[in-house]
Structure formats: C-alpha cells, structure tokens
PDB file of C-alpha atoms and ligand atoms in Angstrom:
ATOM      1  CA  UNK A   1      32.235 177.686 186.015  1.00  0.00           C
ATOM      2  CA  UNK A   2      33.615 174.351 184.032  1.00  0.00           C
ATOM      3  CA  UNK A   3      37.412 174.039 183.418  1.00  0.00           C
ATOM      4  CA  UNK A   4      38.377 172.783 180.164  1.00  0.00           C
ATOM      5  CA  UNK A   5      41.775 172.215 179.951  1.00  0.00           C
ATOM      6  CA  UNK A   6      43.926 170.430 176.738  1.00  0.00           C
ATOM      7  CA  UNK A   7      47.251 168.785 177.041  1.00  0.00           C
ATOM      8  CA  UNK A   8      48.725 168.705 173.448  1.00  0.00           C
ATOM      9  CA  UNK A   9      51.338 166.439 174.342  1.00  0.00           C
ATOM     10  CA  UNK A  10      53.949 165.986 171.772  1.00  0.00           C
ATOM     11  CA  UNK A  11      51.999 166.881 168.818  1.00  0.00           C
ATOM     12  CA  UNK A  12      51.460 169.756 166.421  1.00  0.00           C
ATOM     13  CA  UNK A  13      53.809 171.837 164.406  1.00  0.00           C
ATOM     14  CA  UNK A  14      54.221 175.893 163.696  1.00  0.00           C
ATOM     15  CA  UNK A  15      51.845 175.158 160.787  1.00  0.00           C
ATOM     16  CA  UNK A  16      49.259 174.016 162.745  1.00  0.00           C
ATOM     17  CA  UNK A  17      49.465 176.027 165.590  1.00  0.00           C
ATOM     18  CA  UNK A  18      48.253 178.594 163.357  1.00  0.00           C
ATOM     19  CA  UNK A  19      45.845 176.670 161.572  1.00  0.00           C
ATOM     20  CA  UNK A  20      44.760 176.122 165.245  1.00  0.00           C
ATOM     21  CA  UNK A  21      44.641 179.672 166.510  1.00  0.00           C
ATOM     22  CA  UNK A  22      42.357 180.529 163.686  1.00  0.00           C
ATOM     23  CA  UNK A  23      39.978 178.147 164.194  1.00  0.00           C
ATOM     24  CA  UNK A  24      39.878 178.456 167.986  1.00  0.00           C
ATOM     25  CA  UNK A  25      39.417 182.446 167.368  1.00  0.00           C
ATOM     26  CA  UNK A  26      36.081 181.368 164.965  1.00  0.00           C
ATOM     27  CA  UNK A  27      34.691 179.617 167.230  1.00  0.00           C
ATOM     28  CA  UNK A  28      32.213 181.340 169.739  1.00  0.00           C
ATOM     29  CA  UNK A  29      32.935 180.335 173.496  1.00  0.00           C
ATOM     30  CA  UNK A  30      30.487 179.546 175.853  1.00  0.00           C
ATOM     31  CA  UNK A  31      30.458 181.915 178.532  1.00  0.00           C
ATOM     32  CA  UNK A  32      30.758 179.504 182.067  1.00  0.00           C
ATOM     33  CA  UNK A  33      33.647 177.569 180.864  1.00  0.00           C
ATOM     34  CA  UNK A  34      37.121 178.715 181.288  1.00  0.00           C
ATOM     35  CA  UNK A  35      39.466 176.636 178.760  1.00  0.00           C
ATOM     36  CA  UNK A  36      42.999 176.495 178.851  1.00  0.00           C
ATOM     37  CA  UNK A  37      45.965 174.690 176.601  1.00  0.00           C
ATOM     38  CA  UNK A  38      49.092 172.535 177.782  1.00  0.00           C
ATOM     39  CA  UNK A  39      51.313 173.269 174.313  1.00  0.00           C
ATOM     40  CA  UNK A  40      54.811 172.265 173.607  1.00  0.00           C
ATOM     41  CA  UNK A  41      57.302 175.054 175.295  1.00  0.00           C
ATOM     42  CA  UNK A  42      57.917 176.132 171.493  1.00  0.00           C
ATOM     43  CA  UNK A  43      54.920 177.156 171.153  1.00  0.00           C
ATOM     44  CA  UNK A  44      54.262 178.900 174.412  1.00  0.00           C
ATOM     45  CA  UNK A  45      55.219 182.764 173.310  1.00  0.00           C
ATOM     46  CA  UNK A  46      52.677 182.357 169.890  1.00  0.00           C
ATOM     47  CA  UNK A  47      49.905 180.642 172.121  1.00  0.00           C
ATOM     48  CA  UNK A  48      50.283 183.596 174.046  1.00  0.00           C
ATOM     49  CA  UNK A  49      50.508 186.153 171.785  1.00  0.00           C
ATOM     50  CA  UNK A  50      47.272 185.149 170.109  1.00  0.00           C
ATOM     51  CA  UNK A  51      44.831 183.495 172.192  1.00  0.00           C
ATOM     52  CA  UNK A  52      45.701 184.458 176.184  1.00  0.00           C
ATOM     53  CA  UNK A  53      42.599 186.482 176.039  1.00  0.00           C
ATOM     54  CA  UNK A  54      40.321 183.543 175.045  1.00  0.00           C
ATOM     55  CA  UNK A  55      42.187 180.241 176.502  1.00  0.00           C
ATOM     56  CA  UNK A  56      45.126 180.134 179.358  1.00  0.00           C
ATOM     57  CA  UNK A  57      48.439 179.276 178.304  1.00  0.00           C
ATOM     58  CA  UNK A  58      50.154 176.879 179.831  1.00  0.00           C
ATOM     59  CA  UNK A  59      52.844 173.702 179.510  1.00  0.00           C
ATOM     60  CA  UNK A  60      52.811 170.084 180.279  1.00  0.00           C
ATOM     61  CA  UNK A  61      56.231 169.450 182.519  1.00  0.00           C
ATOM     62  CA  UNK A  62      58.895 171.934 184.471  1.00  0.00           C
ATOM     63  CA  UNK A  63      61.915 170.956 185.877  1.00  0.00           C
ATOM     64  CA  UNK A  64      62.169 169.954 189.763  1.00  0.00           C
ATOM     65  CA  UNK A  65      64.943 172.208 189.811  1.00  0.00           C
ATOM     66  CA  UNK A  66      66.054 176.289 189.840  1.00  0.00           C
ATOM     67  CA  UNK A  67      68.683 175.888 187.523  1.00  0.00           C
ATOM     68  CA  UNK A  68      72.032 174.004 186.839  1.00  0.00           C
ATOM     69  CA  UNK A  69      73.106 170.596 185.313  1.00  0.00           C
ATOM     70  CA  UNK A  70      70.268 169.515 184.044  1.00  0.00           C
ATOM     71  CA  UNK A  71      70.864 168.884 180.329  1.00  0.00           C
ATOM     72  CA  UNK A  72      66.851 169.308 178.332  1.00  0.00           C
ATOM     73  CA  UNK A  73      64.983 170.969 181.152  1.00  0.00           C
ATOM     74  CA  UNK A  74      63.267 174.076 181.292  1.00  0.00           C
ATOM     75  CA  UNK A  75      62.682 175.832 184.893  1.00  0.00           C
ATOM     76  CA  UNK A  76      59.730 177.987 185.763  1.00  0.00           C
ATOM     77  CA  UNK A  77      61.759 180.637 185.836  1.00  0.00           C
ATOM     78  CA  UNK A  78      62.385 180.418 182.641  1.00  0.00           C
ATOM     79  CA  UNK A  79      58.788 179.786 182.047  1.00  0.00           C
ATOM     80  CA  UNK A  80      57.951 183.397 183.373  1.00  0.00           C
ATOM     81  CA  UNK A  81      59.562 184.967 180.279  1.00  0.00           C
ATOM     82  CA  UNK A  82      56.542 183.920 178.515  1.00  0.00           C
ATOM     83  CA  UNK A  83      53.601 184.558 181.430  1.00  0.00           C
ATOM     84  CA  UNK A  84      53.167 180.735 181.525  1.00  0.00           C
ATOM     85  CA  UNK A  85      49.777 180.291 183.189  1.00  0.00           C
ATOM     86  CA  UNK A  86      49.777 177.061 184.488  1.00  0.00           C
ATOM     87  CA  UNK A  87      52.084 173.628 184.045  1.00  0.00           C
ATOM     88  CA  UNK A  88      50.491 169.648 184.272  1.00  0.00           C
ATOM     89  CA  UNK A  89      52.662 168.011 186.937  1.00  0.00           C
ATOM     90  CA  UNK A  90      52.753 164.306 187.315  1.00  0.00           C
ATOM     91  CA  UNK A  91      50.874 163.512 183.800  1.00  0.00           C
ATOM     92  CA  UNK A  92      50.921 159.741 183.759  1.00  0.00           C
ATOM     93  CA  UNK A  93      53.302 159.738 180.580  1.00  0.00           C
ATOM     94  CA  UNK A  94      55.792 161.520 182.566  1.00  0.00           C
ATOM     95  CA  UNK A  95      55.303 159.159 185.826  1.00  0.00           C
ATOM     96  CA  UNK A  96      55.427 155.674 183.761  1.00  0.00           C
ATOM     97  CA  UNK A  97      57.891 156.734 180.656  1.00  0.00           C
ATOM     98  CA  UNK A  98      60.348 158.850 182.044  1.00  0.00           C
ATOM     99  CA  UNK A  99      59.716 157.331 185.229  1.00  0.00           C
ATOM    100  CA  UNK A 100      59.121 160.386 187.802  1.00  0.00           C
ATOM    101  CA  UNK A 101      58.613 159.474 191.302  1.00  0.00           C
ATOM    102  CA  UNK A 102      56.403 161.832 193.485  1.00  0.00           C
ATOM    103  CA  UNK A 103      59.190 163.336 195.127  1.00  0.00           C
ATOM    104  CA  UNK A 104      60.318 164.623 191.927  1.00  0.00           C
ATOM    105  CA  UNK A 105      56.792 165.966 191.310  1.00  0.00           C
ATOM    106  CA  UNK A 106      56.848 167.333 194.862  1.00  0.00           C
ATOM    107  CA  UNK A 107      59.414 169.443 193.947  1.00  0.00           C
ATOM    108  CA  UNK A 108      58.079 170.447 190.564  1.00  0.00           C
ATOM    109  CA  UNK A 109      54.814 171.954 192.301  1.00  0.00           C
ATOM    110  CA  UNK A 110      57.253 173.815 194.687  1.00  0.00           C
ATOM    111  CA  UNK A 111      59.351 175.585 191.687  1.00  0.00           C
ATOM    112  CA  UNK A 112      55.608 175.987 190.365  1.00  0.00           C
ATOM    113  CA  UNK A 113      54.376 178.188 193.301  1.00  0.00           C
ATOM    114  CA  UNK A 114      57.711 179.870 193.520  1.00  0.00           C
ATOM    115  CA  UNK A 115      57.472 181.334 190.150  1.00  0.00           C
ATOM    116  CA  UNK A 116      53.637 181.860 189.934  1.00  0.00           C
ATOM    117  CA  UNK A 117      52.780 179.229 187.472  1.00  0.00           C
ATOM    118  CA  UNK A 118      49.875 177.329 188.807  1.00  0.00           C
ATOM    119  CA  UNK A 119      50.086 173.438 188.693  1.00  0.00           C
ATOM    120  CA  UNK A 120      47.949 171.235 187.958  1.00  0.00           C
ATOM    121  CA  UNK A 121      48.911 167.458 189.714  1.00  0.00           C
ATOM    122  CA  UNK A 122      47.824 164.674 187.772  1.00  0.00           C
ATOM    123  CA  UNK A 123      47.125 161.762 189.461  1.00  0.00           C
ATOM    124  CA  UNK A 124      45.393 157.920 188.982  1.00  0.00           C
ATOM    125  CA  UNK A 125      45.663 154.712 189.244  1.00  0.00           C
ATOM    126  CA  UNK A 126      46.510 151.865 186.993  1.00  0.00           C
ATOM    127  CA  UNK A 127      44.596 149.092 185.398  1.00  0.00           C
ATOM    128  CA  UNK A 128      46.167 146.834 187.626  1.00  0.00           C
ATOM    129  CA  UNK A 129      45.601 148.652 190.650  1.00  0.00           C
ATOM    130  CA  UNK A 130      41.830 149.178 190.021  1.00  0.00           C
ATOM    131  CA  UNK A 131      41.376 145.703 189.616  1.00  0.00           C
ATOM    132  CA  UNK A 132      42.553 144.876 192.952  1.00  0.00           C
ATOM    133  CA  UNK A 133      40.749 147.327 194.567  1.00  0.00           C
ATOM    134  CA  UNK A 134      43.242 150.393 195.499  1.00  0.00           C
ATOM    135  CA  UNK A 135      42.238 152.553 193.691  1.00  0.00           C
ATOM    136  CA  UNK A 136      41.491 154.920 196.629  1.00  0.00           C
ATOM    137  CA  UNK A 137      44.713 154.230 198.426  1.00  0.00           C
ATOM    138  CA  UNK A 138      47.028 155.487 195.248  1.00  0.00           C
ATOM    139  CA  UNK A 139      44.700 158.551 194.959  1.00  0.00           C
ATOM    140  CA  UNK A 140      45.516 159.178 198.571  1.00  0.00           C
ATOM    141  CA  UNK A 141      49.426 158.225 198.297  1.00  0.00           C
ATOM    142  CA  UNK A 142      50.286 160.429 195.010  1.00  0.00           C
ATOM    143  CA  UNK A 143      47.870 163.138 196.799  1.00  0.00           C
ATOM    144  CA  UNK A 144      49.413 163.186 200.141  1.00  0.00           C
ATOM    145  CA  UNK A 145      53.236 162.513 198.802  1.00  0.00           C
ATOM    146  CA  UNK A 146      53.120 165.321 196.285  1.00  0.00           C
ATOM    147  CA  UNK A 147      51.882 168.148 197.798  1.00  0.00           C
ATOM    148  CA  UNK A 148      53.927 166.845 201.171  1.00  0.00           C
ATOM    149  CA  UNK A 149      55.511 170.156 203.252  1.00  0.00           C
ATOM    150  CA  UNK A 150      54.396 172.735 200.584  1.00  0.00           C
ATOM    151  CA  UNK A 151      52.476 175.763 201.758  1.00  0.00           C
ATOM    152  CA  UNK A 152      49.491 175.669 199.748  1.00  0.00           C
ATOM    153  CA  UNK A 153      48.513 179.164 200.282  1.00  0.00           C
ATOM    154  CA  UNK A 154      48.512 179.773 196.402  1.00  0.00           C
ATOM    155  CA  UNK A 155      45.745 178.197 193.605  1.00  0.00           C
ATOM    156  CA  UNK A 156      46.478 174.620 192.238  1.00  0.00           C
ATOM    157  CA  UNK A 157      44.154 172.291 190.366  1.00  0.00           C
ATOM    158  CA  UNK A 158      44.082 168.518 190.447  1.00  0.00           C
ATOM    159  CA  UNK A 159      43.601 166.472 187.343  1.00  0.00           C
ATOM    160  CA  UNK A 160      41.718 162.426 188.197  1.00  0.00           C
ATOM    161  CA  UNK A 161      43.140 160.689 185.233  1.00  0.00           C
ATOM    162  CA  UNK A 162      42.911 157.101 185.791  1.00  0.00           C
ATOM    163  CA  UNK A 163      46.170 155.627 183.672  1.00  0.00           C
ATOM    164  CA  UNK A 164      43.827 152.949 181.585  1.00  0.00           C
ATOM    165  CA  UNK A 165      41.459 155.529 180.450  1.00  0.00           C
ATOM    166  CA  UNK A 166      44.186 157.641 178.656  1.00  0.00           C
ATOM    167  CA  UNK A 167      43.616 157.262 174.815  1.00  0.00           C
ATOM    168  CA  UNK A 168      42.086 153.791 175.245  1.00  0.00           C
ATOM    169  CA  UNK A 169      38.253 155.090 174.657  1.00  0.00           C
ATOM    170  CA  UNK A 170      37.520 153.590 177.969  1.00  0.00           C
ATOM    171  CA  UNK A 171      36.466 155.394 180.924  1.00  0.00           C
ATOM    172  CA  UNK A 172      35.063 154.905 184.235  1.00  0.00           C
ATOM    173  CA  UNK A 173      31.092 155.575 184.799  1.00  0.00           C
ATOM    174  CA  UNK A 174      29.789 158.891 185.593  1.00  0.00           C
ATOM    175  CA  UNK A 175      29.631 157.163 189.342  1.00  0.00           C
ATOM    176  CA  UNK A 176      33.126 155.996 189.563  1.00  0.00           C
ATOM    177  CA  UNK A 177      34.049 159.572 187.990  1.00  0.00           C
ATOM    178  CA  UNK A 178      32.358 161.236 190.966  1.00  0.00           C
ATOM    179  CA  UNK A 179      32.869 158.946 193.794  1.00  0.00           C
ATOM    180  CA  UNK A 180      36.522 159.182 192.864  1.00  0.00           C
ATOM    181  CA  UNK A 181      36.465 162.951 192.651  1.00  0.00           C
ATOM    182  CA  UNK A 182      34.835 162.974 195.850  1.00  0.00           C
ATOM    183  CA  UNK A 183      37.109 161.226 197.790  1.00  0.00           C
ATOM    184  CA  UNK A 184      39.884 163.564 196.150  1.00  0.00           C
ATOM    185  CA  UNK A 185      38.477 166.408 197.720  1.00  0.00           C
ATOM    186  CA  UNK A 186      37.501 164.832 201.276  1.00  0.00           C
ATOM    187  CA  UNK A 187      41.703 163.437 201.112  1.00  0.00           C
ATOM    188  CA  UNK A 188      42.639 167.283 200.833  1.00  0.00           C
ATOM    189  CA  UNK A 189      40.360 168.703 203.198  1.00  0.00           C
ATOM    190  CA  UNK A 190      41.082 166.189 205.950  1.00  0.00           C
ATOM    191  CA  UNK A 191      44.755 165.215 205.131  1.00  0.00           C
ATOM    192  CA  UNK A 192      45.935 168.395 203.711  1.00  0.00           C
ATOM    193  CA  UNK A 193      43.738 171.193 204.747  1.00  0.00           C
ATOM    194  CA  UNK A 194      42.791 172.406 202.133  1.00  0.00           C
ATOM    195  CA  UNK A 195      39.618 173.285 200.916  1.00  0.00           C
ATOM    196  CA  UNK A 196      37.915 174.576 197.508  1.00  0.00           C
ATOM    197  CA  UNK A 197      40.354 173.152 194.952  1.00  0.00           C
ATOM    198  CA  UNK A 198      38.721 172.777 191.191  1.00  0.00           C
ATOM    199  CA  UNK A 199      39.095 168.969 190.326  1.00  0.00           C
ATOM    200  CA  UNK A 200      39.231 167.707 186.590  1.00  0.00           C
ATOM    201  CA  UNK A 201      38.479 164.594 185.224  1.00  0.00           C
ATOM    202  CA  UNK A 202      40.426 162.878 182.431  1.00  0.00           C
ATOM    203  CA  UNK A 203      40.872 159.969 180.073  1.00  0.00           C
ATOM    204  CA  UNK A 204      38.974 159.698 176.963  1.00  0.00           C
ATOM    205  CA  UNK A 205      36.621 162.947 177.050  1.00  0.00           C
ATOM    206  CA  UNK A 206      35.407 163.897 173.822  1.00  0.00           C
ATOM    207  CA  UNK A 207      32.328 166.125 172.529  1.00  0.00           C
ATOM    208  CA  UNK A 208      30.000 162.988 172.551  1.00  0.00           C
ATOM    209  CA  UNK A 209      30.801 162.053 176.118  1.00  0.00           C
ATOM    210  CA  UNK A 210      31.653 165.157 178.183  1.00  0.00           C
ATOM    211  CA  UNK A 211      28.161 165.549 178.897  1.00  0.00           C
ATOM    212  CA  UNK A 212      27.380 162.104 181.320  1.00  0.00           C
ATOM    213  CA  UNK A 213      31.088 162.040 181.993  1.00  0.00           C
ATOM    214  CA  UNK A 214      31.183 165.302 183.905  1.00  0.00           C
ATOM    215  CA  UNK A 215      27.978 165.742 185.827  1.00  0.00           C
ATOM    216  CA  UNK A 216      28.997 165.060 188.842  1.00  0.00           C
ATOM    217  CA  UNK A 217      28.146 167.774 191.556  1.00  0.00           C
ATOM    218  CA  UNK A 218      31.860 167.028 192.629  1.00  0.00           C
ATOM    219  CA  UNK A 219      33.532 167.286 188.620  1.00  0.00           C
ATOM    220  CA  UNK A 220      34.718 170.801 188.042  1.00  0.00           C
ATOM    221  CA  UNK A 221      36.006 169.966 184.371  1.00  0.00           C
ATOM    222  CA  UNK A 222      37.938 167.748 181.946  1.00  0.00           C
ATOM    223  CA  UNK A 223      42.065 167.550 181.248  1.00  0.00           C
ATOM    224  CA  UNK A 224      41.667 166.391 177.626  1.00  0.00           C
ATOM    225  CA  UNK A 225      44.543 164.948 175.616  1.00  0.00           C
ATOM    226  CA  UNK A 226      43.320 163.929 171.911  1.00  0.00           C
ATOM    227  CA  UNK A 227      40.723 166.295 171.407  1.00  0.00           C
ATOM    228  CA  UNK A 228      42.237 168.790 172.266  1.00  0.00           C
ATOM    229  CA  UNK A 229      44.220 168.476 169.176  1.00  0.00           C
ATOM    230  CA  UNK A 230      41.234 170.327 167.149  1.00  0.00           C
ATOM    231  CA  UNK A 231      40.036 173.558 168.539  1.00  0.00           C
ATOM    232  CA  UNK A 232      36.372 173.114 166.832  1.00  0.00           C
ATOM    233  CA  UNK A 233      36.174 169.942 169.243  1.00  0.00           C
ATOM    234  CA  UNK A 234      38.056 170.814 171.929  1.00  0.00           C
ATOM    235  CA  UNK A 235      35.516 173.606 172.081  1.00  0.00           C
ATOM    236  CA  UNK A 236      32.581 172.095 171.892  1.00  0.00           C
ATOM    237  CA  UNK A 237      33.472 169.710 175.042  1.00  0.00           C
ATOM    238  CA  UNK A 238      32.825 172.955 176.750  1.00  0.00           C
ATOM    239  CA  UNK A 239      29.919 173.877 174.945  1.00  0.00           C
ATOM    240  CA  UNK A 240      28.158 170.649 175.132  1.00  0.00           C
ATOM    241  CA  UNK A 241      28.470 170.707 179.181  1.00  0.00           C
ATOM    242  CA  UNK A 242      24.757 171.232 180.947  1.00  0.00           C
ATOM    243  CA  UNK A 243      23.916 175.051 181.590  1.00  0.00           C
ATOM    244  CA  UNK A 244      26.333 176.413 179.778  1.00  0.00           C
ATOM    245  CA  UNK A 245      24.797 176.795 176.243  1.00  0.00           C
ATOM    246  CA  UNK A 246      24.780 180.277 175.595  1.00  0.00           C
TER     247      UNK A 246
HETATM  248  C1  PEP B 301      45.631 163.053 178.874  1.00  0.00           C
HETATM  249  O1  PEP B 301      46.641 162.731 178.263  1.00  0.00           O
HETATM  250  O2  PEP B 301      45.732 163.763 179.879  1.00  0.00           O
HETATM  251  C2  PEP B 301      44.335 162.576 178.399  1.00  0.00           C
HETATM  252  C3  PEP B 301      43.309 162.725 179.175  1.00  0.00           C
HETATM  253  O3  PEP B 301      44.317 162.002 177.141  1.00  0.00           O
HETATM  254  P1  PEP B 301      43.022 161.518 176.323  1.00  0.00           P
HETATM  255  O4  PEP B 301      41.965 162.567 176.470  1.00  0.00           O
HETATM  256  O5  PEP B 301      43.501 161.363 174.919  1.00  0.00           O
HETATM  257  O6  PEP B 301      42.589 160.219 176.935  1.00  0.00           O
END
C-alpha cells in the first residue's frame, strides 16, 4: 500500500471544492494506494460528506491546546465534530512563518492522540542546513523533540519534506529520498521505539516525477502540496506509482 496524501494549504474556495469533489469522484482509483486530503477547516464537514469513502479527510494545523484563550485556533476536540481523520503537524510553513517551535508541535501531536485524529509530523531540513552537512542531525532533533514523552501506542505518520524542495521544483535524488527516509525510520526504532511507521516523502511531487521519486524500498508515499490542488493529478501521482496500475 502507497499513501498519497494532499495538503491544500490556503487555497480553494466552496466553488471549487465542488468542482473538486466531482472530478475526484470521476476518476477511477487505483486499488494499493490509500489517498487522503489536508483541506481548509471550512471545508472539512463537505470533504467529508462527499468523498470519506474514497480519500481521508483531514486538516493541516490544531491547536497545542484543549481549549481557552487562544483567539483563531481550533482544538481537536473540536475537530471530532467533523470525524477529522488525520491533521499535518509541524508543516514547514507553520515552523518558519508563524514560527512554531517543536515543543509547540509536541504538544499538538499530544491533543492529536487524545482526540483520535492521527498526525502526521512534518519534518526537514533547510537549504542552509543541507549544505553544511546536517541534514541528519535536524531529522533526528525535530524527530526526537516532537514526539518527546508521548506514548506512542496509537498510529502516526511522518512526512520527509526537506524545506528547499517545497514549491521550488527541486528535489533531492531518489538516493537522498531513501537514504533520508531510512535513517528516519532507524532514529525511531532505536531512539524512540517504535517500529512500522508509514514515512512520506515531500517537496515537489507531481505525476511526471512520483514514479523515480518514490521507489525507494524505505518510501511509503508522497505529502503533496500543489498538485494536490487538481484531483485528476493528484490522482494520477497514485496511479502512476510501480505495481499499482490496476
Ligand atoms: C507541501 O507543502 O507539503 C509540499 C510538499 O508542497 P509541494 O508539493 O507544492 O512542494
């Protein structure tokens, strides 16, 4: 099984939603991926209503706390009205523009578990931090720092999205992609203890390149921002993945 995930980000209005859903509902899916859509919270409920049986549901942010003061924010309580399957935590937008530290994010995967949403932690490293050679270390710092203390008993999902790679066109090789997903999974098993978490690739997937991109024996799927924003596309990522053509 492949995981092909979207994150809409700030896009998209009621108008296209719909335009979306019928599309995505024209489309015939291929039968060993499992796709699934971070939408706007407005959006959520009519995601829901009209494609949960083809495509998970879920959001792209939740508030690090229960309730209270904190003017904007949704909790994942609230996020259980609508049988919210999953929420991104960590998404490199969130880290570097509204500046989210990975306690924050910590926290965020806690309120996650607590309400039966199932995260999924982005992490990555910078441009700047590739080309000195740490790449490794930040995957193991964000790893290790956000998922600190939390009883992991319950699925999560971790996204690889190196921060240059996100709407730039560029990406890493199909070796880097690997080696880096890899070492993802040996930093949970040994660090964290945990073993048999699905790991996603993303940062510039698209129909052409999902293919070489995610071959790796380690690469369980893609988190795909822009094209996700058509569902004939977004689709075919999946389709266009090795042994899966039905
Ligand atoms: C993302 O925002 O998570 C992402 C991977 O974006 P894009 O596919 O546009 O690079």
């Amino acid at each position: 099984m492949k995981y092909i995930f979207g994150n809409w980000k700030e896009n998209h209005t009621m108008n296209d939603v719909l335009s979306y859903i019928k599309e995505f509902k024209k489309q015939k899916l291929p039968l060993d991926v499992c796709y699934g859509l971070a939408v706007p919270y407005l959006y959520l409920q009519k995601m829901n209503q009209k494609l949960s049986k083809k495509c998970k549901i879920g959001v792209q942010n939740v508030s690090f706390s229960e309730k209270g003061e904190f003017t904007g924010e949704i909790s994942a309580k609230m996020l259980t009205d609508f049988s919210c399957d999953f929420s991104l935590v960590g998404h490199s937008e969130r880290r570097q523009k509204f500046k989210e530290t990975n306690e924050e994010i910590n926290k965020k995967i806690e309120m996650c578990f607590n309400n039966g949403i199932m995260p999924i932690l982005c992490v990555g490293e910078t441009k700047e931090e590739k080309e000195e050679g740490k790449t490794k270390k930040v995957l193991k710092t964000q790893l290790t720092k956000c998922l600190k203390d939390i009883n992991l008993s319950k699925q999560f999902m971790v996204a690889y999205e190196p921060v240059w790679a996100i709407g730039t066109g560029l990406t890493p090789t199909p070796k880097e992609i690997e080696d880096n997903i890899a070492y993802i999974k040996k930093v949970l098993e040994e660090n964290i203890k945990k073993v048999g978490v699905c790991v996603l690739y993303g940062g510039s997937v698209n129909p052409q390149n999902a293919k070489e991109l995610l071959n790796g024996k380690s690469v369980d799927g893609a988190l795909v921002g822009g094209a996700s924003l058509n569902a004939k596309k977004f689709i075919d990522i999946g389709k266009n993945l090795a042994n899966v053509r039905r």
